[in-house]
Amino acid sequence: MKLKAFINYVILASVVSACHSGDSKSSIQPIKTEIPPRPEGTTDLIGFASEPIETVGVGFVGLGMRGSDAVIRYLSVPGSKIVALCDIEKNRVNEVQKELNEKAPDLTPATYSGEMESWKGLCENPDVDLVYIATDWKNHAPIALYAMEQGKHVAIEVPAALTLEEIWSLVNKAEEKRLHCMMLENCVYDDFEMNTLNMAQKGLFGEVLHVEGSYIHNLSDFWDEYWNDWRMDYNSKNRGDVYPTHGTGPACQLLDMHRGDKMNTLVAMDTKSVGAKDWLEKHRGERPEEFANGDHTMTMIRTENGKTIHIQHDVVNPRPYTRMYQLTGTKGFANKYPNQGYAFEPEQFANDSLPSYENLSAHRYLSDEQKDELTKLYQHPILKEVGGIAKQVGGHGGMDYIMDYRLIYCLNNGLPLDMDVYDLAEWCSLAPLSAISIENGSAPVEVPDFTRGSWNKQKGYRHAFKQ
């Protein structure tokens, strides 16, 4: 009932049919949600870069699964300093502090714990330049808003916001304070994704027409590890793709979203809920009558430039892990799961040193030898720069370290971040918007323009490099 009340609040136009003169066909107008006016005196943050910070003081809020690992990674991130730690549970702060003492005895960050809002003290700490938020989902946006109010840049674990109200609040506050508000979407820094993005930017696939992504990850072995059972609780009460950004982020970068294109409409549908109920019955002895989140959710998106995106979510069924990551272009194709592969029209390599390019066919994948040679030819510059140390430091195969390194590098050098607040907004919006679509019989829903008209100011997605 809460979701239905929210839908009633945000919907400005219901699904209607409009008959055209002399034509029996009808067109369906998408459900629209409110786009609040930009607060007076503020401007967009397209291409925004803050003043350089020689050494970025980082304060970490939330020291659970993600947060504790991030703290240790930051010991290896040049240009940063760990200045504050916070968690509601004091023992977690103590455990992380102990590990820091072993690795960096001279490091003595300020610590905050014991109260639900002890993070406010960290946000107010004058030594903190960047608040790194890795709490449960429900606290992401409130902490980020308070941190920006105190003049801090923020980096927020996925998903950064859960509702349209939270999303717009983050956009407005970042624009008001002229601060970075980045979502920590690590999957855009995976090796295959970065190399494929580099190929796409160099035109290897021709025009990219369709992309796919997903978060399909059976969490059966992990549900009990979440503090206060927050993740199962959230899934039980919320419908739609509640965790869309791992698949959406890399897909959107391939299409230059907010840099020449934008999402226009989406349609979503889901299956009934079975797997989660089965797990709860087996592991907790009681089968719930109701469980909001369907086992499998699918969202189809159409962009302003006539491209399409397909996103899926499933965390309860026995499927091998996949983020899908698939690209269809006019001259080539890329696919990551279950096996990495590329296919191209032969003429794409007529002037390159790719072995046996004459034997290429768009009907089959490159050979392993050809794929390895292609990867060498088009390795992303960032991987060339820090790929080696990323593998050593780790974090989901190194992509977490690259994400951290890039964030600090851009802050050190006064550059735009690789992902901005509008990326955060659009990627997170799939959760509430897919719920609206599903609750209205899989009706089309308009994706708000979170840039409020500025999506076409900057052409082409590019990682920021020091000039």
Coordinates of C-alpha atoms in Angstrom, one line a residue:
M1 CA 0.0 0.0 0.0
K2 CA 2.9 2.3 0.7
L3 CA 4.2 1.9 -2.9
K4 CA 0.7 2.6 -4.3
A5 CA 0.5 5.7 -2.3
F6 CA 3.8 6.9 -3.6
I7 CA 2.8 6.2 -7.1
N8 CA -0.4 8.2 -6.7
Y9 CA 1.7 11.0 -5.4
V10 CA 4.3 11.2 -8.3
I11 CA 2.1 10.3 -11.3
L12 CA 1.1 13.5 -13.1
A13 CA -0.5 11.8 -16.2
S14 CA -2.1 8.4 -16.4
V15 CA -1.9 6.1 -19.3
V16 CA -4.2 7.4 -22.0
S17 CA -4.9 6.6 -25.7
A18 CA -4.8 9.2 -28.4
C19 CA -6.5 8.4 -31.7
H20 CA -5.1 10.0 -34.8
S21 CA -7.3 11.3 -37.5
G22 CA -8.0 8.7 -40.2
D23 CA -5.9 6.1 -38.3
S24 CA -7.4 3.3 -36.1
K25 CA -4.1 2.9 -34.3
S26 CA -3.7 4.5 -30.8
S27 CA -0.5 5.6 -29.1
I28 CA 0.2 5.1 -25.4
Q29 CA 1.4 8.1 -23.5
P30 CA 3.9 7.1 -20.8
I31 CA 3.3 7.7 -17.1
K32 CA 5.1 10.8 -16.1
T33 CA 6.7 11.7 -12.7
E34 CA 7.3 15.1 -11.3
I35 CA 10.4 17.0 -12.5
P36 CA 10.9 19.7 -9.8
P37 CA 12.2 23.1 -11.0
R38 CA 15.9 23.7 -10.4
P39 CA 16.2 25.8 -7.2
E40 CA 16.7 29.5 -8.0
G41 CA 20.3 30.6 -8.2
T42 CA 21.7 27.1 -9.1
T43 CA 23.0 25.7 -12.3
D44 CA 23.8 22.2 -13.7
L45 CA 26.9 20.3 -12.9
I46 CA 27.6 19.0 -16.4
G47 CA 31.4 18.8 -16.6
F48 CA 31.8 20.1 -13.1
A49 CA 35.3 20.1 -11.5
S50 CA 36.1 21.3 -8.0
E51 CA 39.2 23.1 -6.9
P52 CA 42.2 20.6 -6.7
I53 CA 42.7 19.0 -3.3
E54 CA 46.4 18.0 -2.8
T55 CA 45.6 15.3 -0.2
V56 CA 42.0 14.2 0.1
G57 CA 41.0 13.5 3.7
V58 CA 38.6 10.6 3.6
G59 CA 36.0 9.7 6.2
F60 CA 34.4 6.2 6.0
V61 CA 30.8 5.7 7.3
G62 CA 29.8 2.0 7.5
L63 CA 32.5 -0.6 8.2
G64 CA 30.6 -3.8 7.2
M65 CA 31.3 -5.9 4.1
R66 CA 32.2 -3.1 1.7
G67 CA 33.3 -0.3 4.0
S68 CA 36.0 -2.2 5.9
D69 CA 37.6 -3.4 2.6
A70 CA 37.5 0.1 1.2
V71 CA 39.4 1.5 4.2
I72 CA 42.3 -1.0 3.7
R73 CA 42.4 -0.3 0.0
Y74 CA 42.8 3.4 0.6
L75 CA 46.2 2.7 2.2
S76 CA 47.3 2.1 -1.4
V77 CA 45.5 5.1 -3.0
P78 CA 48.0 7.9 -3.6
G79 CA 46.8 11.4 -2.8
S80 CA 44.4 10.4 0.0
K81 CA 44.5 10.0 3.7
I82 CA 42.2 8.1 6.0
V83 CA 41.2 10.6 8.6
A84 CA 37.9 9.3 10.1
L85 CA 36.1 6.0 10.7
C86 CA 32.4 5.5 11.7
D87 CA 30.1 2.6 12.4
I88 CA 27.1 2.2 14.7
E89 CA 28.9 -0.9 16.1
K90 CA 32.0 0.1 18.1
N91 CA 33.6 -3.4 17.6
R92 CA 33.7 -2.9 13.9
V93 CA 35.5 0.4 14.3
N94 CA 37.9 -1.3 16.7
E95 CA 38.6 -4.1 14.3
V96 CA 39.3 -1.8 11.4
Q97 CA 41.5 0.4 13.6
K98 CA 43.5 -2.6 14.7
E99 CA 44.1 -3.6 11.1
L100 CA 45.2 -0.1 10.3
N101 CA 47.6 -0.1 13.2
E102 CA 49.3 -3.2 11.9
K103 CA 49.7 -1.8 8.4
A104 CA 50.2 1.9 9.1
P105 CA 51.1 2.4 12.8
D106 CA 51.3 6.2 12.5
L107 CA 47.8 6.5 11.2
T108 CA 45.3 7.7 13.8
P109 CA 41.9 8.5 12.3
A110 CA 39.2 10.0 14.4
T111 CA 36.5 7.4 15.3
Y112 CA 32.8 7.7 15.7
S113 CA 30.4 4.9 16.9
G114 CA 27.7 3.9 19.3
E115 CA 24.8 6.0 18.1
M116 CA 22.6 5.8 15.0
E117 CA 23.6 9.3 13.9
S118 CA 27.2 9.2 15.0
W119 CA 28.1 9.8 11.4
K120 CA 27.1 13.5 11.8
G121 CA 30.2 14.0 13.8
L122 CA 32.3 12.6 11.0
C123 CA 30.6 14.8 8.4
E124 CA 31.4 17.8 10.6
N125 CA 35.0 17.0 11.0
P126 CA 37.1 19.7 9.3
D127 CA 39.8 17.2 8.2
V128 CA 37.3 15.3 6.1
D129 CA 37.1 16.4 2.4
L130 CA 35.3 13.3 1.1
V131 CA 32.6 11.2 2.9
Y132 CA 32.7 7.6 1.7
I133 CA 29.3 6.0 2.5
A134 CA 29.0 2.2 2.8
T135 CA 26.1 1.7 5.1
D136 CA 22.8 -0.2 4.6
W137 CA 20.8 1.2 1.6
K138 CA 18.3 3.2 3.6
N139 CA 20.9 5.4 5.1
H140 CA 22.9 6.3 1.9
A141 CA 20.9 9.4 0.9
P142 CA 20.4 10.9 4.4
I143 CA 24.1 10.7 5.2
A144 CA 25.1 12.1 1.8
L145 CA 22.7 15.0 2.1
Y146 CA 24.0 15.9 5.5
A147 CA 27.6 15.6 4.4
M148 CA 27.1 17.9 1.4
E149 CA 25.4 20.4 3.8
Q150 CA 28.6 20.4 5.7
G151 CA 30.6 21.2 2.5
K152 CA 31.9 17.6 1.9
H153 CA 32.2 15.8 -1.4
V154 CA 30.4 12.4 -1.2
A155 CA 30.9 8.9 -2.6
I156 CA 28.0 6.6 -2.0
E157 CA 27.8 2.8 -2.3
V158 CA 25.2 1.3 -4.7
P159 CA 22.4 2.1 -4.9
A160 CA 23.0 5.6 -3.8
A161 CA 19.2 6.4 -3.5
L162 CA 16.0 4.4 -3.3
T163 CA 13.2 6.8 -4.2
L164 CA 12.7 9.6 -6.7
E165 CA 12.4 12.0 -3.8
E166 CA 15.9 11.0 -2.5
I167 CA 17.3 11.1 -6.0
W168 CA 16.1 14.7 -6.7
S169 CA 17.3 15.7 -3.2
L170 CA 20.8 14.6 -4.0
V171 CA 20.8 16.3 -7.4
N172 CA 19.5 19.5 -5.9
K173 CA 21.9 19.5 -3.0
A174 CA 25.0 18.8 -5.2
E175 CA 24.0 21.6 -7.6
E176 CA 23.3 24.0 -4.7
K177 CA 26.6 23.3 -2.9
R178 CA 28.7 22.8 -6.1
L179 CA 30.0 19.5 -4.8
H180 CA 30.7 16.1 -6.2
C181 CA 28.1 13.4 -5.4
M182 CA 29.3 10.2 -7.0
M183 CA 27.9 6.6 -6.8
L184 CA 30.6 4.0 -6.2
E185 CA 29.6 1.9 -9.2
N186 CA 32.6 -0.4 -9.4
C187 CA 31.5 -2.5 -12.4
V188 CA 32.3 0.2 -14.9
Y189 CA 36.0 -0.4 -14.0
D190 CA 36.1 -4.1 -14.8
D191 CA 38.8 -5.0 -17.4
F192 CA 36.4 -6.3 -20.0
E193 CA 34.0 -3.4 -19.7
M194 CA 36.8 -0.8 -19.8
N195 CA 38.5 -2.3 -22.9
T196 CA 35.1 -2.7 -24.7
L197 CA 34.3 0.9 -23.9
N198 CA 37.6 2.0 -25.4
M199 CA 36.8 0.0 -28.5
A200 CA 33.3 1.5 -28.7
Q201 CA 34.7 5.0 -28.4
K202 CA 37.1 4.4 -31.2
G203 CA 34.2 3.2 -33.4
L204 CA 35.1 -0.4 -33.6
F205 CA 31.5 -1.6 -33.2
G206 CA 30.1 1.0 -35.6
E207 CA 27.1 2.7 -34.1
V208 CA 26.1 1.0 -30.8
L209 CA 22.4 0.3 -31.0
H210 CA 21.5 -2.1 -28.1
V211 CA 23.2 -2.9 -24.8
E212 CA 22.3 -5.2 -21.9
G213 CA 23.2 -5.6 -18.3
S214 CA 22.0 -7.3 -15.2
Y215 CA 22.6 -8.3 -11.6
I216 CA 21.9 -12.0 -11.4
H217 CA 23.5 -13.3 -8.3
N218 CA 22.0 -16.0 -6.1
L219 CA 22.4 -14.6 -2.6
S220 CA 21.3 -17.8 -0.7
D221 CA 24.6 -18.0 1.1
F222 CA 24.7 -14.3 2.1
W223 CA 21.2 -13.2 3.3
D224 CA 22.1 -13.8 6.9
E225 CA 25.3 -11.7 6.7
Y226 CA 23.5 -8.4 6.3
W227 CA 23.4 -6.2 9.4
N228 CA 19.9 -6.2 11.0
D229 CA 18.6 -8.3 8.0
W230 CA 18.2 -5.0 6.1
R231 CA 18.6 -6.4 2.6
M232 CA 16.0 -9.2 2.9
D233 CA 13.7 -6.7 4.6
Y234 CA 14.0 -4.3 1.8
N235 CA 13.3 -6.9 -0.9
S236 CA 10.3 -8.2 1.0
K237 CA 8.7 -4.7 1.0
N238 CA 9.7 -3.3 -2.4
R239 CA 8.9 -4.4 -6.0
G240 CA 10.8 -3.6 -9.1
D241 CA 14.5 -3.8 -10.0
V242 CA 15.8 -2.8 -6.5
Y243 CA 19.5 -3.2 -7.5
P244 CA 19.9 -2.0 -11.1
T245 CA 23.2 -0.1 -11.2
H246 CA 25.8 -2.9 -11.7
G247 CA 24.2 -3.7 -15.1
T248 CA 23.0 -0.2 -16.0
G249 CA 26.2 1.7 -15.4
P250 CA 28.5 0.0 -17.9
A251 CA 25.6 -0.2 -20.5
C252 CA 24.9 3.6 -20.2
Q253 CA 28.6 4.5 -20.7
L254 CA 28.5 2.7 -24.0
L255 CA 25.7 4.9 -25.1
D256 CA 27.1 8.2 -23.9
M257 CA 24.2 8.8 -21.6
H258 CA 24.0 12.5 -20.5
R259 CA 26.7 13.1 -23.0
G260 CA 24.7 13.2 -26.2
D261 CA 21.8 10.8 -25.3
K262 CA 19.3 10.2 -22.5
M263 CA 16.8 7.6 -21.3
N264 CA 13.3 8.4 -22.5
T265 CA 10.9 5.6 -21.5
L266 CA 11.0 2.2 -19.8
V267 CA 8.7 -0.8 -19.4
A268 CA 9.2 -3.4 -16.7
M269 CA 7.7 -6.7 -15.7
D270 CA 8.5 -9.4 -13.1
T271 CA 7.7 -12.9 -12.2
K272 CA 5.8 -13.9 -9.1
S273 CA 7.8 -14.4 -5.9
V274 CA 8.8 -18.0 -5.2
G275 CA 12.5 -18.3 -4.5
A276 CA 12.7 -15.8 -1.6
K277 CA 9.7 -17.5 0.1
D278 CA 11.3 -20.9 -0.3
W279 CA 14.5 -19.6 1.2
L280 CA 12.7 -18.0 4.2
E281 CA 10.7 -21.2 4.8
K282 CA 13.8 -23.4 4.7
H283 CA 16.2 -21.2 6.7
R284 CA 13.9 -19.4 9.1
G285 CA 11.0 -21.8 9.5
E286 CA 8.2 -19.6 8.2
R287 CA 6.9 -19.0 4.7
P288 CA 5.5 -15.5 4.3
E289 CA 2.2 -15.0 2.5
E290 CA 3.4 -11.9 0.8
F291 CA 6.8 -10.9 -0.6
A292 CA 6.9 -7.8 -2.8
N293 CA 9.9 -8.4 -5.0
G294 CA 9.4 -10.8 -7.9
D295 CA 12.1 -13.4 -8.4
H296 CA 13.1 -12.1 -11.8
T297 CA 12.6 -8.5 -13.0
M298 CA 13.2 -7.3 -16.6
T299 CA 13.3 -3.6 -17.7
M300 CA 13.4 -2.4 -21.3
I301 CA 14.5 1.2 -21.9
R302 CA 14.4 3.4 -25.1
T303 CA 16.7 6.4 -25.5
E304 CA 16.3 9.8 -27.1
N305 CA 18.5 8.6 -30.0
G306 CA 16.5 5.4 -30.7
K307 CA 18.8 3.0 -28.8
T308 CA 17.6 0.3 -26.4
I309 CA 18.8 -1.1 -23.1
H310 CA 17.8 -4.3 -21.4
I311 CA 18.4 -4.7 -17.6
Q312 CA 17.6 -7.8 -15.5
H313 CA 17.6 -8.6 -11.7
D314 CA 17.4 -11.9 -9.9
V315 CA 19.0 -12.7 -6.6
V316 CA 17.1 -15.8 -5.4
N317 CA 17.2 -18.4 -8.2
P318 CA 20.0 -21.0 -8.9
R319 CA 21.7 -19.2 -11.8
P320 CA 25.4 -18.7 -12.3
Y321 CA 26.5 -15.1 -11.6
T322 CA 26.2 -12.8 -14.5
R323 CA 26.1 -9.0 -15.2
M324 CA 25.3 -9.9 -18.9
Y325 CA 27.1 -6.9 -20.4
Q326 CA 26.3 -7.2 -24.1
L327 CA 26.7 -4.8 -26.9
T328 CA 25.2 -4.9 -30.4
G329 CA 26.5 -2.4 -33.0
T330 CA 26.3 -2.0 -36.7
K331 CA 29.8 -3.4 -37.2
G332 CA 30.4 -5.6 -34.2
F333 CA 29.2 -7.4 -31.1
A334 CA 30.6 -7.9 -27.6
N335 CA 29.4 -10.3 -24.8
K336 CA 31.0 -10.9 -21.4
Y337 CA 28.9 -13.7 -19.8
P338 CA 29.1 -16.6 -19.7
N339 CA 32.1 -16.4 -22.0
Q340 CA 33.9 -13.3 -23.1
G341 CA 33.7 -12.8 -26.8
Y342 CA 33.8 -10.4 -29.7
A343 CA 32.5 -10.6 -33.3
F344 CA 33.1 -8.1 -36.1
E345 CA 32.7 -7.5 -39.7
P346 CA 36.0 -8.4 -41.4
E347 CA 36.6 -4.9 -42.8
Q348 CA 36.9 -3.4 -39.3
F349 CA 40.4 -4.7 -39.1
A350 CA 41.7 -4.4 -42.7
N351 CA 44.3 -1.8 -41.5
D352 CA 45.2 -3.4 -38.1
S353 CA 47.6 -6.1 -37.0
L354 CA 44.9 -8.4 -35.8
P355 CA 46.0 -12.0 -36.8
S356 CA 44.1 -13.6 -39.7
Y357 CA 41.5 -10.8 -39.9
E358 CA 40.5 -12.2 -43.3
N359 CA 38.9 -15.1 -41.5
L360 CA 36.7 -13.0 -39.4
S361 CA 32.9 -13.3 -39.6
A362 CA 30.2 -11.5 -37.8
H363 CA 28.5 -14.9 -37.4
R364 CA 31.1 -16.2 -34.9
Y365 CA 33.4 -15.0 -32.1
L366 CA 37.0 -14.2 -32.6
S367 CA 39.4 -17.0 -31.8
D368 CA 41.2 -16.8 -28.4
E369 CA 44.3 -15.7 -30.2
Q370 CA 42.5 -12.9 -32.0
K371 CA 40.7 -11.8 -28.8
D372 CA 44.0 -11.6 -26.9
E373 CA 45.5 -9.5 -29.7
L374 CA 42.5 -7.3 -29.8
T375 CA 42.7 -6.7 -26.1
K376 CA 46.3 -5.7 -26.3
L377 CA 45.5 -3.3 -29.2
Y378 CA 42.6 -1.6 -27.4
Q379 CA 43.6 -1.9 -23.7
H380 CA 42.1 1.1 -21.9
P381 CA 44.7 3.7 -20.9
I382 CA 43.6 3.6 -17.2
L383 CA 44.3 -0.2 -17.2
K384 CA 47.7 0.4 -18.7
E385 CA 48.3 3.0 -16.0
V386 CA 47.1 1.2 -12.8
G387 CA 45.8 -2.3 -13.9
G388 CA 48.9 -4.0 -12.4
I389 CA 48.6 -2.5 -8.9
A390 CA 44.8 -2.9 -9.0
K391 CA 45.3 -6.7 -9.3
Q392 CA 47.7 -6.6 -6.4
V393 CA 45.5 -4.5 -4.1
G394 CA 42.3 -6.3 -5.2
G395 CA 38.7 -5.6 -4.5
H396 CA 36.5 -7.5 -6.9
G397 CA 39.4 -8.4 -9.1
G398 CA 40.9 -4.9 -8.9
M399 CA 38.0 -2.9 -10.2
D400 CA 37.3 -1.5 -6.7
Y401 CA 40.9 -0.1 -6.5
I402 CA 40.6 1.5 -9.9
M403 CA 37.4 3.1 -8.9
D404 CA 39.0 4.5 -5.7
Y405 CA 42.2 5.6 -7.6
R406 CA 40.2 7.4 -10.2
L407 CA 38.0 9.3 -7.7
I408 CA 41.0 10.5 -5.8
Y409 CA 43.0 11.3 -8.9
C410 CA 40.3 13.5 -10.2
L411 CA 39.9 15.3 -6.9
N412 CA 43.7 15.8 -6.6
N413 CA 43.8 17.3 -10.1
G414 CA 40.6 19.3 -10.1
L415 CA 39.0 17.2 -12.9
P416 CA 35.4 16.1 -13.6
L417 CA 34.7 12.7 -12.1
D418 CA 34.2 9.7 -14.3
M419 CA 30.6 9.4 -12.9
D420 CA 28.6 12.4 -11.9
V421 CA 25.4 13.0 -9.9
Y422 CA 23.3 12.7 -13.0
D423 CA 24.7 9.2 -13.7
L424 CA 23.8 8.4 -10.1
A425 CA 20.3 9.7 -10.5
E426 CA 19.4 8.0 -13.8
W427 CA 20.9 4.6 -12.9
C428 CA 19.2 4.6 -9.4
S429 CA 15.9 5.8 -10.9
L430 CA 15.3 2.4 -12.5
A431 CA 14.3 1.0 -9.1
P432 CA 11.3 3.3 -8.4
L433 CA 10.4 3.7 -12.1
S434 CA 10.4 0.0 -12.8
A435 CA 8.1 -0.4 -9.7
I436 CA 5.7 2.2 -11.1
S437 CA 5.6 0.3 -14.5
I438 CA 5.0 -3.1 -12.9
E439 CA 2.3 -1.8 -10.5
N440 CA 0.5 -0.3 -13.5
G441 CA 0.4 -3.4 -15.6
S442 CA 3.8 -2.9 -17.2
A443 CA 2.8 0.5 -18.6
P444 CA 5.5 2.7 -20.1
V445 CA 7.0 5.2 -17.7
E446 CA 8.9 8.3 -18.7
V447 CA 12.4 8.6 -17.3
P448 CA 12.9 12.1 -15.9
D449 CA 15.6 14.3 -17.4
F450 CA 17.7 14.7 -14.2
T451 CA 19.9 17.2 -16.0
R452 CA 16.8 19.4 -16.6
G453 CA 17.7 20.1 -20.2
S454 CA 21.5 19.8 -20.1
W455 CA 21.9 16.2 -21.2
N456 CA 23.2 17.2 -24.7
K457 CA 25.7 19.9 -23.6
Q458 CA 28.7 17.5 -23.4
K459 CA 29.3 15.2 -26.4
G460 CA 30.7 11.7 -25.9
Y461 CA 31.6 9.8 -22.7
R462 CA 35.3 10.1 -21.8
H463 CA 37.2 9.4 -18.7
A464 CA 38.8 12.6 -17.3
F465 CA 42.5 12.8 -17.8
K466 CA 44.9 15.5 -16.5
Q467 CA 45.7 17.9 -19.3

